[in-house]
Short mmCIF file of C-alpha atoms and ligand atoms in Angstrom, two decimals:
data_model
loop_
_atom_site.label_atom_id
_atom_site.label_comp_id
_atom_site.label_asym_id
_atom_site.label_seq_id
_atom_site.Cartn_x
_atom_site.Cartn_y
_atom_site.Cartn_z
CA MET A 1 0.02 -0.07 0.03
CA SER A 2 2.94 2.46 0.85
CA GLY A 3 3.63 3.51 -2.78
CA THR A 4 0.29 3.08 -4.30
CA VAL A 5 -1.40 5.77 -6.49
CA GLU A 6 -5.00 6.17 -7.43
CA LEU A 7 -6.83 8.37 -9.65
CA VAL A 8 -10.72 8.38 -9.83
CA GLY A 9 -12.30 10.58 -12.38
CA VAL A 10 -9.81 13.33 -12.44
CA THR A 11 -10.41 16.32 -14.36
CA LYS A 12 -8.48 19.56 -14.99
CA ARG A 13 -9.67 22.51 -17.05
CA PHE A 14 -7.64 25.84 -18.11
CA GLY A 15 -10.49 28.07 -18.90
CA SER A 16 -12.59 26.19 -21.53
CA HIS A 17 -9.73 23.65 -22.33
CA LEU A 18 -10.25 20.21 -21.02
CA ALA A 19 -6.49 19.15 -20.15
CA VAL A 20 -7.39 16.18 -18.43
CA ASP A 21 -10.82 14.64 -19.08
CA ALA A 22 -11.99 12.43 -16.10
CA ILE A 23 -9.21 9.83 -15.90
CA SER A 24 -9.22 6.88 -13.54
CA PHE A 25 -6.53 4.19 -12.73
CA GLY A 26 -4.48 2.78 -10.22
CA ILE A 27 -0.54 2.38 -9.89
CA GLY A 28 0.72 -0.51 -7.78
CA SER A 29 3.38 0.00 -5.06
CA GLY A 30 6.76 -0.45 -6.61
CA GLU A 31 5.54 -0.08 -10.22
CA PHE A 32 7.55 1.50 -13.06
CA PHE A 33 4.48 3.29 -14.52
CA SER A 34 4.76 5.57 -17.65
CA LEU A 35 2.21 8.10 -18.97
CA LEU A 36 2.86 8.18 -22.83
CA GLY A 37 1.22 10.53 -25.42
CA PRO A 38 1.78 13.09 -27.78
CA SER A 39 2.61 16.85 -26.97
CA GLY A 40 -0.34 18.48 -25.28
CA CYS A 41 -2.30 15.21 -24.22
CA GLY A 42 -2.27 16.04 -20.46
CA LYS A 43 0.78 14.04 -19.23
CA SER A 44 2.59 16.87 -17.49
CA THR A 45 -0.84 18.32 -15.96
CA THR A 46 -1.60 14.72 -14.60
CA LEU A 47 1.95 14.63 -13.00
CA ARG A 48 1.54 18.07 -11.59
CA MET A 49 -2.03 17.04 -9.92
CA LEU A 50 -0.24 14.12 -8.34
CA SER A 51 2.62 16.35 -6.96
CA GLY A 52 0.31 18.96 -5.74
CA PHE A 53 1.49 21.76 -7.94
CA GLU A 54 -1.90 21.78 -9.60
CA ALA A 55 -5.35 21.07 -8.16
CA PRO A 56 -7.99 18.97 -9.89
CA ASP A 57 -11.25 20.56 -10.79
CA GLU A 58 -13.21 17.09 -10.16
CA GLY A 59 -11.99 13.77 -8.94
CA THR A 60 -10.00 12.08 -6.18
CA ILE A 61 -6.39 11.49 -5.91
CA ARG A 62 -5.36 8.89 -3.29
CA ILE A 63 -1.49 8.29 -2.48
CA ALA A 64 -0.77 5.34 -0.11
CA GLY A 65 -4.39 5.11 0.42
CA GLN A 66 -4.69 8.82 1.81
CA ASP A 67 -6.84 11.51 -0.14
CA MET A 68 -4.53 14.19 -1.18
CA ALA A 69 -7.07 16.70 -1.66
CA ASP A 70 -5.94 19.01 1.35
CA VAL A 71 -2.12 17.87 1.27
CA PRO A 72 0.10 20.47 0.16
CA PRO A 73 3.00 19.52 -2.20
CA TYR A 74 5.79 19.36 0.46
CA ARG A 75 3.51 17.21 2.63
CA ARG A 76 3.01 14.70 0.12
CA PRO A 77 5.17 11.40 -0.10
CA THR A 78 6.01 12.35 -3.62
CA ASN A 79 9.22 13.92 -5.16
CA ILE A 80 9.32 15.17 -8.72
CA VAL A 81 12.18 15.32 -11.24
CA PHE A 82 11.83 17.68 -14.11
CA GLN A 83 13.04 17.84 -17.58
CA ARG A 84 15.19 20.78 -16.89
CA TRP A 85 17.25 19.82 -13.92
CA ALA A 86 17.56 23.09 -12.23
CA LEU A 87 20.69 22.20 -9.88
CA PHE A 88 22.05 25.22 -8.06
CA PRO A 89 25.27 26.03 -10.17
CA HIS A 90 27.43 27.65 -7.20
CA MET A 91 26.77 24.42 -5.05
CA SER A 92 28.78 21.40 -5.10
CA VAL A 93 27.05 18.03 -6.05
CA GLU A 94 26.97 17.06 -2.62
CA ALA A 95 25.32 20.34 -1.32
CA ASN A 96 22.86 20.04 -4.21
CA VAL A 97 21.71 16.63 -3.05
CA ALA A 98 21.82 17.61 0.72
CA PHE A 99 19.58 20.65 -0.02
CA GLY A 100 16.39 19.22 0.85
CA LEU A 101 17.45 17.30 3.90
CA GLU A 102 19.06 20.70 5.31
CA ALA A 103 15.88 22.27 4.66
CA GLU A 104 14.23 19.71 6.82
CA GLY A 105 16.66 20.34 9.58
CA ARG A 106 18.09 16.59 9.74
CA PRO A 107 21.09 15.96 11.89
CA ARG A 108 24.64 16.62 9.96
CA ALA A 109 25.60 13.06 10.28
CA GLU A 110 22.41 11.58 8.79
CA ILE A 111 22.54 14.09 5.85
CA ARG A 112 26.09 12.90 5.14
CA SER A 113 25.27 9.34 5.10
CA ARG A 114 21.94 9.50 3.18
CA VAL A 115 23.81 11.81 0.54
CA GLY A 116 26.51 9.33 0.22
CA ASP A 117 23.97 6.44 -0.34
CA ALA A 118 22.16 8.58 -2.72
CA LEU A 119 25.48 9.23 -4.88
CA ALA A 120 26.48 5.90 -4.70
CA LEU A 121 22.95 4.55 -5.98
CA VAL A 122 23.25 7.07 -9.16
CA GLY A 123 26.97 5.92 -9.62
CA LEU A 124 28.47 9.36 -8.65
CA SER A 125 30.32 8.75 -5.36
CA GLY A 126 33.58 10.25 -6.66
CA PHE A 127 31.79 13.52 -7.84
CA ALA A 128 30.59 14.80 -4.48
CA ALA A 129 32.79 18.08 -4.66
CA ARG A 130 32.36 19.03 -8.34
CA LYS A 131 30.14 21.73 -9.40
CA PRO A 132 27.20 21.12 -12.00
CA GLY A 133 29.29 23.04 -14.46
CA GLN A 134 31.94 20.45 -14.21
CA LEU A 135 29.55 17.69 -15.15
CA SER A 136 28.14 16.21 -18.17
CA GLY A 137 24.54 16.09 -19.11
CA GLY A 138 23.96 12.71 -18.08
CA GLN A 139 25.93 13.25 -14.79
CA MET A 140 23.69 16.29 -14.17
CA GLN A 141 20.67 13.97 -14.66
CA ARG A 142 22.03 11.81 -12.00
CA VAL A 143 22.45 14.52 -9.44
CA ALA A 144 18.98 15.66 -10.05
CA LEU A 145 17.64 11.94 -9.64
CA ALA A 146 19.87 11.63 -6.34
CA ARG A 147 18.38 15.02 -4.98
CA ALA A 148 15.09 13.38 -5.33
CA LEU A 149 15.59 10.21 -4.26
CA VAL A 150 17.51 11.28 -1.09
CA LYS A 151 14.47 12.47 0.51
CA ARG A 152 12.91 8.88 0.20
CA PRO A 153 9.69 9.51 -1.46
CA LYS A 154 7.08 6.62 -1.55
CA VAL A 155 6.36 8.01 -5.14
CA LEU A 156 8.80 9.56 -7.59
CA LEU A 157 7.43 11.48 -10.31
CA LEU A 158 9.68 12.24 -13.42
CA ASP A 159 8.77 14.54 -16.23
CA GLU A 160 10.69 13.78 -19.48
CA PRO A 161 13.86 13.69 -17.40
CA LEU A 162 16.07 12.43 -20.14
CA SER A 163 14.56 14.41 -23.12
CA ALA A 164 17.48 16.86 -23.01
CA LEU A 165 20.23 14.06 -23.24
CA ASP A 166 21.60 12.89 -26.76
CA LEU A 167 20.29 9.59 -27.79
CA LYS A 168 23.15 7.24 -26.69
CA LEU A 169 23.24 8.74 -23.29
CA ARG A 170 19.59 8.45 -23.20
CA HIS A 171 19.53 5.00 -23.68
CA GLN A 172 22.25 4.18 -21.20
CA MET A 173 20.26 6.45 -18.67
CA GLN A 174 17.03 4.44 -19.56
CA ILE A 175 18.81 1.10 -18.53
CA GLU A 176 20.32 3.01 -15.35
CA LEU A 177 16.92 4.40 -14.22
CA LYS A 178 15.31 0.93 -14.43
CA ARG A 179 18.21 -0.59 -12.29
CA ILE A 180 17.78 2.29 -9.75
CA GLN A 181 14.30 1.91 -9.57
CA GLN A 182 14.43 -2.09 -9.09
CA GLU A 183 17.02 -1.50 -6.60
CA ILE A 184 15.22 0.94 -4.28
CA GLY A 185 11.67 -0.45 -5.01
CA THR A 186 10.27 2.89 -5.15
CA THR A 187 7.03 3.61 -7.20
CA PHE A 188 8.04 5.58 -10.49
CA VAL A 189 5.29 7.53 -12.52
CA PHE A 190 7.47 8.55 -15.53
CA VAL A 191 5.96 10.97 -18.11
CA THR A 192 7.47 10.78 -21.87
CA HIS A 193 6.35 11.31 -25.33
CA ASP A 194 8.79 8.79 -26.52
CA GLN A 195 7.16 5.43 -27.07
CA GLY A 196 10.56 3.44 -27.19
CA GLU A 197 11.58 4.96 -23.79
CA ALA A 198 8.25 3.73 -22.22
CA LEU A 199 8.24 0.41 -23.75
CA ALA A 200 11.96 -0.03 -22.49
CA MET A 201 11.57 0.76 -19.14
CA SER A 202 7.99 0.41 -17.70
CA ASP A 203 6.03 -2.28 -15.97
CA LYS A 204 2.76 -0.52 -17.27
CA VAL A 205 2.02 2.29 -19.58
CA ALA A 206 -0.87 4.53 -19.85
CA VAL A 207 -1.23 5.82 -23.26
CA MET A 208 -2.83 9.41 -23.29
CA ASN A 209 -4.52 11.21 -26.00
CA ALA A 210 -6.42 14.71 -25.75
CA GLY A 211 -6.83 14.34 -22.05
CA ARG A 212 -8.12 10.73 -21.97
CA VAL A 213 -6.50 7.45 -21.17
CA GLU A 214 -6.82 5.18 -24.19
CA GLN A 215 -5.18 2.01 -22.90
CA ILE A 216 -3.30 0.79 -19.73
CA ALA A 217 -1.13 -2.27 -20.36
CA SER A 218 2.18 -3.72 -20.11
CA PRO A 219 4.52 -2.78 -22.94
CA GLN A 220 4.11 -6.00 -24.72
CA GLU A 221 0.22 -6.09 -24.57
CA LEU A 222 0.37 -2.60 -26.05
CA TYR A 223 2.51 -3.69 -28.88
CA ASP A 224 0.53 -6.86 -29.46
CA ALA A 225 -2.98 -5.98 -28.77
CA PRO A 226 -3.54 -2.23 -29.22
CA ALA A 227 -7.15 -1.37 -27.92
CA THR A 228 -7.84 1.58 -30.09
CA ARG A 229 -6.84 2.92 -33.38
CA PHE A 230 -4.80 5.71 -31.63
CA VAL A 231 -2.60 3.03 -29.72
CA ALA A 232 -2.30 1.04 -32.85
CA GLY A 233 -1.00 4.07 -34.60
CA PHE A 234 1.13 5.39 -31.83
CA ILE A 235 3.05 2.25 -30.55
CA GLY A 236 5.57 1.21 -33.09
CA HIS A 237 5.18 1.94 -36.68
CA ALA A 238 1.82 1.09 -38.38
CA ASN A 239 0.18 1.49 -41.75
CA LEU A 240 -3.39 2.75 -41.17
CA LEU A 241 -5.36 1.66 -44.38
CA PRO A 242 -8.88 2.58 -45.09
CA VAL A 243 -10.84 -0.46 -45.75
CA THR A 244 -14.51 -1.83 -46.11
CA VAL A 245 -15.60 -4.60 -43.90
CA GLU A 246 -17.49 -7.02 -45.99
CA GLY A 247 -18.47 -9.59 -43.35
CA ALA A 248 -17.20 -12.31 -41.16
CA ALA A 249 -14.50 -14.49 -42.72
CA ASP A 250 -15.40 -18.38 -42.94
CA GLY A 251 -15.53 -19.53 -39.58
CA ALA A 252 -15.93 -16.30 -37.83
CA ALA A 253 -14.97 -18.00 -34.69
CA ASN A 254 -11.41 -17.31 -35.45
CA GLY A 255 -11.98 -13.59 -34.97
CA LEU A 256 -11.37 -12.77 -38.56
CA ALA A 257 -13.39 -10.48 -40.92
CA MET A 258 -13.24 -10.22 -44.60
CA VAL A 259 -12.14 -6.69 -45.75
CA ARG A 260 -11.83 -4.81 -49.09
CA LEU A 261 -8.87 -2.63 -50.15
CA GLY A 262 -9.41 -1.23 -53.51
CA ASP A 263 -9.72 -4.53 -55.65
CA LEU A 264 -8.04 -6.57 -52.91
CA HIS A 265 -10.12 -8.86 -50.60
CA PHE A 266 -8.29 -10.35 -47.53
CA ALA A 267 -9.16 -11.33 -43.90
CA ALA A 268 -8.29 -9.31 -40.84
CA ALA A 269 -8.53 -9.71 -37.24
CA VAL A 270 -11.12 -7.87 -35.06
CA ARG A 271 -10.57 -7.49 -31.41
CA GLU A 272 -12.57 -10.38 -29.42
CA THR A 273 -14.33 -7.58 -27.61
CA SER A 274 -15.67 -5.69 -30.55
CA ILE A 275 -16.34 -8.32 -32.82
CA GLY A 276 -19.89 -8.14 -32.03
CA ASP A 277 -20.15 -4.18 -32.75
CA MET A 278 -17.77 -4.13 -35.81
CA PRO A 279 -20.08 -2.63 -38.50
CA SER A 280 -19.96 -3.73 -42.13
CA GLY A 281 -18.90 -0.48 -43.40
CA GLU A 282 -15.76 1.66 -43.30
CA ALA A 283 -13.02 0.73 -41.08
CA ILE A 284 -9.32 1.22 -40.35
CA LEU A 285 -6.74 -1.62 -40.80
CA ALA A 286 -3.53 -1.22 -38.76
CA LEU A 287 -0.76 -3.33 -40.17
CA ARG A 288 2.79 -3.05 -38.63
CA PHE A 289 5.57 -2.00 -40.76
CA GLU A 290 7.63 -4.91 -39.67
CA ARG A 291 4.75 -7.64 -40.25
CA VAL A 292 4.51 -7.03 -43.98
CA ARG A 293 6.85 -9.21 -45.93
CA ILE A 294 8.31 -8.12 -49.36
CA GLY A 295 9.24 -10.31 -52.34
CA ALA A 296 10.37 -9.62 -55.87
CA GLY A 297 8.21 -9.39 -58.64
CA PRO A 298 4.37 -10.00 -58.95
CA ALA A 299 3.66 -13.45 -57.16
CA ALA A 300 2.37 -16.37 -59.33
CA GLU A 301 -0.87 -16.14 -56.80
CA ALA A 302 -2.70 -13.31 -58.35
CA ALA A 303 -3.19 -10.09 -56.18
CA GLY A 304 -6.54 -10.16 -54.62
CA ALA A 305 -7.04 -14.02 -53.91
CA ALA A 306 -9.87 -14.01 -51.24
CA GLY A 307 -10.00 -16.42 -48.43
CA ALA A 308 -8.47 -16.58 -44.85
CA GLY A 309 -5.04 -17.36 -46.07
CA VAL A 310 -2.04 -15.00 -46.26
CA ALA A 311 -3.12 -11.62 -47.59
CA ARG A 312 -0.95 -10.44 -50.85
CA ALA A 313 -0.92 -7.28 -52.83
CA THR A 314 1.37 -6.36 -55.92
CA GLY A 315 2.97 -2.97 -56.18
CA VAL A 316 6.00 -0.74 -57.01
CA VAL A 317 8.56 0.52 -54.67
CA ARG A 318 8.16 4.20 -54.65
CA GLN A 319 10.75 4.82 -51.84
CA MET A 320 13.41 2.93 -50.07
CA ILE A 321 14.54 4.34 -46.78
CA PHE A 322 17.78 2.93 -45.35
CA GLY A 323 17.72 2.65 -41.44
CA GLY A 324 20.94 0.67 -40.71
CA ALA A 325 19.34 -2.18 -39.00
CA SER A 326 16.57 -2.44 -41.03
CA VAL A 327 15.17 -0.89 -44.45
CA GLN A 328 11.87 0.59 -45.10
CA TYR A 329 10.20 0.21 -48.38
CA VAL A 330 7.10 2.33 -49.36
CA VAL A 331 5.14 0.32 -51.94
CA GLY A 332 2.37 1.78 -54.01
CA LEU A 333 -0.18 -0.92 -54.38
CA ASP A 334 -1.51 -1.88 -57.97
CA ALA A 335 -5.06 -2.51 -56.73
CA ALA A 336 -5.83 0.43 -54.48
CA PRO A 337 -4.39 4.11 -54.60
CA VAL A 338 -2.62 3.48 -51.23
CA GLU A 339 1.01 2.94 -50.20
CA ILE A 340 2.13 0.28 -47.71
CA THR A 341 5.23 0.50 -45.94
CA ALA A 342 7.18 -2.80 -45.28
CA GLU A 343 10.32 -3.02 -42.90
CA GLN A 344 12.70 -5.75 -43.37
CA PRO A 345 16.01 -6.57 -41.26
CA HIS A 346 18.89 -5.48 -43.19
CA GLY A 347 21.84 -7.78 -44.05
CA ALA A 348 22.09 -11.71 -43.77
CA GLY A 349 21.34 -11.82 -47.55
CA ALA A 350 18.07 -10.15 -47.37
CA PRO A 351 17.33 -8.83 -50.88
CA VAL A 352 17.55 -5.12 -51.60
CA PHE A 353 14.50 -3.48 -53.64
CA ALA A 354 15.31 -0.32 -55.62
CA GLN A 355 12.94 2.53 -56.39
CA GLY A 356 10.60 1.21 -59.18
CA THR A 357 11.12 -2.53 -58.78
CA PRO A 358 7.79 -4.29 -58.88
CA VAL A 359 7.16 -6.29 -55.64
CA THR A 360 4.64 -8.53 -53.68
CA LEU A 361 3.74 -7.85 -50.19
CA SER A 362 2.31 -10.39 -48.01
CA TRP A 363 1.07 -10.54 -44.31
CA GLU A 364 -0.73 -12.76 -42.02
CA PRO A 365 -4.60 -12.07 -41.53
CA ALA A 366 -4.05 -11.76 -37.71
CA ASP A 367 -1.39 -9.21 -38.20
CA GLY A 368 -3.87 -6.70 -39.75
CA ARG A 369 -5.98 -5.42 -37.07
CA LEU A 370 -9.29 -3.62 -37.59
CA PHE A 371 -10.40 -0.51 -35.82
CA LYS A 372 -13.49 1.68 -36.28
CA ALA A 373 -13.02 4.34 -38.83
N1 LIG B 1 -1.01 26.48 -16.94
C1 LIG B 1 -1.60 26.36 -17.91
N2 LIG B 1 -2.66 27.19 -18.31
C2 LIG B 1 -3.55 26.92 -19.56
N3 LIG B 1 -3.18 26.04 -20.27
C3 LIG B 1 -2.39 24.88 -19.99
C4 LIG B 1 -1.62 25.16 -18.51
N4 LIG B 1 -0.98 24.01 -18.52
C5 LIG B 1 -1.14 23.34 -19.55
N5 LIG B 1 -2.05 23.82 -20.34
C6 LIG B 1 -2.67 23.15 -21.66
O1 LIG B 1 -3.08 21.84 -21.28
C7 LIG B 1 -2.85 20.86 -22.14
C8 LIG B 1 -2.04 19.85 -21.68
O2 LIG B 1 -0.96 20.23 -21.13
P1 LIG B 1 0.60 19.38 -20.44
O3 LIG B 1 1.51 20.34 -20.29
O4 LIG B 1 -0.29 18.51 -19.44
O5 LIG B 1 0.62 18.38 -21.97
P2 LIG B 1 1.69 17.31 -22.05
O6 LIG B 1 1.15 16.08 -22.37
O7 LIG B 1 2.86 17.35 -20.74
O8 LIG B 1 2.61 17.80 -23.28
P3 LIG B 1 4.26 17.77 -23.65
O9 LIG B 1 4.63 16.40 -24.04
O10 LIG B 1 4.21 18.98 -24.91
O11 LIG B 1 5.04 18.30 -22.52
C9 LIG B 1 -2.09 21.65 -23.40
O12 LIG B 1 -3.01 22.03 -24.35
C10 LIG B 1 -1.65 22.94 -22.58
O13 LIG B 1 -1.49 23.91 -23.58
MG1 LIG B 2 4.95 17.71 -20.57
#
């Protein structure tokens, strides 16, 4: 119970703008929980309400079982780490980390020992005497983290703490943060708009869009079973194709529907929970780039073959985007005025298809997921 967080119907308006729209969810003690979503979707506002710097217009926030309505920020069992670290430039690393404990009037010996522990935790034991100006970006970020952790919050709130770091350092710090979190068992609520970051570190992720929570799930569940079209498009890279649903595929018990895309007919997956209310009509097919296979030439099996087997479509490579580990091919289909992007691992004898090459794309029916248009 000590590090649990509960939000029930929490709403925040700025004037007429609904920044956070009646969100409800729980976070378990010791969980690494991320709020993920595009710019302006209400992530920081949610975090600020947890910290007490912003008050909800409606709803209830409980931390460690206690209603936070009348609890000011400094009395909450939380601490916050911001994107800009705001270290005191004229003070040493040690003094920066000690600041909060000194403000609490803790005994000198206790402060020294707790600051030493916090610096060891973030791997900065030898840096106590340095000034922030003598540190790298990643080291400054570690100081900011030590400064927050030294107060032993039950819940640590982190608002895009890694976004000022370059990509390599950012990946290192992701691994480091996860290690620290597991070591101390503190609940982390981590805000980011970077899906790779959220997937890499979190036990659970809440995907937010326009003030609402679209789905809360483990990284793998989000990736394998996105609940909404927004999540399907936001997590990973997906083609979002306009299709017409023609009805259930043979043996609808397998959760497939037949769809039409231009002159192509093929089967696609319907989420179990929505098969009942999937309309026959316009829908969106989400198809991940890396689930689309690409092969040379028009296949012997003609494009548009019906049935619940593998879906196939012929087309021409319009663009080839080399990404190092993988290559993306943007393919214009012959049978419909749309493009589908296929992503293939690079190397190990994988053929390369130049711009203008005729190709055949194929994918498993279960890899194409239908959502309401
Ligand atoms: N103090 C404020 N006054 C008025 N509007 C605000 C205020 N703070 C936030 N907003 C608005 O509320 C919405 C949500 O803002 P918030 O900062 O929570 O977004 P965010 O998800 O953290 O975005 P980002 O990824 O860009 O940091 C935005 O439209 C923002 O402009
Ligand atoms: Mg923000």
